[in-house]
Short mmCIF file of C-alpha atoms in Angstrom, two decimals:
data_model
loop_
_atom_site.label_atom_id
_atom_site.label_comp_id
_atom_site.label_asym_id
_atom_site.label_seq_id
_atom_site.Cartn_x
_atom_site.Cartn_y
_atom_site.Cartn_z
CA UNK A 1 94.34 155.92 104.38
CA UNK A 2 96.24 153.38 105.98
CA UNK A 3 93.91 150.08 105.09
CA UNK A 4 92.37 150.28 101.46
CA UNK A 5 89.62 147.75 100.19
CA UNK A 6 89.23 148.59 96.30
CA UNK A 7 86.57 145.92 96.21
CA UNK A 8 84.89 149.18 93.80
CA UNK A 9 88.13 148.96 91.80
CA UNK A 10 86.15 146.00 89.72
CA UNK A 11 88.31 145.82 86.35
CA UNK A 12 91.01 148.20 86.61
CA UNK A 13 93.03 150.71 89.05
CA UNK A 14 93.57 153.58 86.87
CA UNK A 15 97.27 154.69 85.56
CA UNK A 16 98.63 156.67 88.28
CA UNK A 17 95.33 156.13 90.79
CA UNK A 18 97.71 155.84 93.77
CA UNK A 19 100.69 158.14 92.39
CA UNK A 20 102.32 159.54 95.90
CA UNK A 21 99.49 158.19 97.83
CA UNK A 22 101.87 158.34 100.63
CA UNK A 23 98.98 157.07 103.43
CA UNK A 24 98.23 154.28 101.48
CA UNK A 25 99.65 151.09 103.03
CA UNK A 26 97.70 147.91 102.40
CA UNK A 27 95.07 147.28 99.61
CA UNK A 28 93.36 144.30 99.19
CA UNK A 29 92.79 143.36 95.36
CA UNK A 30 88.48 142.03 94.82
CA UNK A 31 87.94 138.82 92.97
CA UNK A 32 87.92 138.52 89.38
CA UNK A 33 89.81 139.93 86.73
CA UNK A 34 91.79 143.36 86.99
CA UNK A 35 94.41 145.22 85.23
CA UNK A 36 96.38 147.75 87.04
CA UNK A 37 97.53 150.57 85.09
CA UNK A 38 100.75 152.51 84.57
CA UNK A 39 102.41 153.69 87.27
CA UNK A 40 99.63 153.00 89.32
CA UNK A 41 101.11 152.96 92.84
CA UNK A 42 104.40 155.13 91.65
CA UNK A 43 105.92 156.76 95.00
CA UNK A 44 103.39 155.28 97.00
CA UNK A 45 103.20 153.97 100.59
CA UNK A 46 102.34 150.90 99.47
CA UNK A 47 103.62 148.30 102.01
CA UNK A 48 101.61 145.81 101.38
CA UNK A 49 98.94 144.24 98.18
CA UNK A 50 96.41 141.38 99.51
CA UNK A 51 95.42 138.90 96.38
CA UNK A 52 91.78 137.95 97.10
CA UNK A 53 90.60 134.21 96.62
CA UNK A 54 89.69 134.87 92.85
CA UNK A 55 92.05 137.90 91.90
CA UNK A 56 93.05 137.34 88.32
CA UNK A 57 96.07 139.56 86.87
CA UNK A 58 95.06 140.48 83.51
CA UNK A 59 97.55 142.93 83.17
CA UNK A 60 100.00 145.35 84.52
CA UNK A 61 101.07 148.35 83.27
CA UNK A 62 104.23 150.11 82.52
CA UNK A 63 106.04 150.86 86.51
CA UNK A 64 103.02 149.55 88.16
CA UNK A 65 105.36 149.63 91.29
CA UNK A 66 107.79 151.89 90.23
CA UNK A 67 109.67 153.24 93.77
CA UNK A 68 107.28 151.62 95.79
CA UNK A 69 110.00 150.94 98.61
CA UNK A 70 109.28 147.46 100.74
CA UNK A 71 106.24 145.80 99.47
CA UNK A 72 105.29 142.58 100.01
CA UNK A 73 102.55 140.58 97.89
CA UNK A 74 99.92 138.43 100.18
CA UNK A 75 98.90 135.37 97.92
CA UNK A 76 97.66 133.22 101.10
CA UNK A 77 94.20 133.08 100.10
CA UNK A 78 94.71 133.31 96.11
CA UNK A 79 93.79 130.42 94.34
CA UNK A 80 95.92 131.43 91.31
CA UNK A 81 98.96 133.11 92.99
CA UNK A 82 101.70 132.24 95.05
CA UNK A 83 105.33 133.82 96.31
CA UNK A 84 108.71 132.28 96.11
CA UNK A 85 111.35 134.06 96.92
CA UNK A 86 111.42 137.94 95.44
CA UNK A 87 108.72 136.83 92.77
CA UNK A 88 104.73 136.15 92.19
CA UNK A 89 103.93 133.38 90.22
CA UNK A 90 100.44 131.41 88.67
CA UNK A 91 99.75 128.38 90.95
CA UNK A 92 101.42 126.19 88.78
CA UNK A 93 104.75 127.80 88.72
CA UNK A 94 104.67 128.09 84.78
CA UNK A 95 104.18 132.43 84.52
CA UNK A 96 106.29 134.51 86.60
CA UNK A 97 104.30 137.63 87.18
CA UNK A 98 105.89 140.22 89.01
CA UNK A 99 109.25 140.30 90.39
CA UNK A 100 109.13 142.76 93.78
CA UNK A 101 110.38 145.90 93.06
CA UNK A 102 111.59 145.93 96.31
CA UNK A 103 114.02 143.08 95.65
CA UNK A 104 117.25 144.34 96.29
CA UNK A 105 119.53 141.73 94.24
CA UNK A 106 121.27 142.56 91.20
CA UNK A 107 120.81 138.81 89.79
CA UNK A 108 117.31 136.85 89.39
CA UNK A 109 117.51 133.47 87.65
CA UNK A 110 114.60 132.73 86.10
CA UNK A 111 113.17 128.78 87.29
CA UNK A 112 113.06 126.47 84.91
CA UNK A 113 109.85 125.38 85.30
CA UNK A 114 108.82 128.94 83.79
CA UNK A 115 107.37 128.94 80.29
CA UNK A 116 105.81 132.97 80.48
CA UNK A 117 107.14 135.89 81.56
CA UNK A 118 104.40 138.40 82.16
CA UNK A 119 104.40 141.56 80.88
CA UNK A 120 106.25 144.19 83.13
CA UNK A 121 107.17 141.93 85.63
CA UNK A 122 110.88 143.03 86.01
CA UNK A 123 110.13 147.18 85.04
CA UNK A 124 109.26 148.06 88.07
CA UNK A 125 112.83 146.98 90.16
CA UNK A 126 115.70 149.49 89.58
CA UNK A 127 118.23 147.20 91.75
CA UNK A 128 118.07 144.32 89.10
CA UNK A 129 120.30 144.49 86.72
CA UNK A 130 120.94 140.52 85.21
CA UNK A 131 118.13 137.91 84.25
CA UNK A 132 119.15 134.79 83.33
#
């Protein structure tokens, strides 16, 4: 399984729905709001997760991403999403959702213009180790 649509996975992938799904390596996330559960991709191939037009976040779980290895996040069509540097954040820069967990610096500092830090977004990186 090399190219995954979970257009079917309409509210939530599962806690551990992916755990060592090693021939999973791209899945594209369906429009509207989703939670993905605990340690939903844990050990996974995972390389990279596609953000449709009108994917919505409503959640992650505890390790989502735990030892996921490389992954990077597509937000190029999102409408809510966007990447900067080793981080996801809402369009308007104010919520920092995820921070890769395959980020390999020991230091983030957190941008100003953040007023929310989502929940999980740094539990899935064992190489950070400072937030400021």
């Amino acid at each position: 399984m090399k190219v995954r649509d979970c257009r079917k996975c309409r509210e939530e992938i599962a806690k551990q729905a992916f755990y060592k799904c090693e021939d999973l390596e791209t899945l594209t996330l369906p429009n509207g709001e989703i939670v993905i559960g605990d340690s939903a991709f844990v050990e996974s191939g995972l390389s990279k997760l596609i953000l449709g037009e009108d994917t919505i976040i409503k959640g992650m779980g505890v390790a989502s991403f735990y030892n996921v290895g490389t992954l990077e996040i597509d937000t190029s069509a999102s409408k809510h999403y966007t990447v900067s540097g080793n981080a996801v954040y809402n369009k308007s820069g104010d919520c920092l959702v995820l921070y890769l967990p395959s980020a390999k610096a020991t230091e983030f500092t957190v941008p100003a213009s953040v007023k929310t830090i989502g929940p999980g977004a740094f539990i899935s990186n064992a190489y950070l180790a400072t937030v400021n």
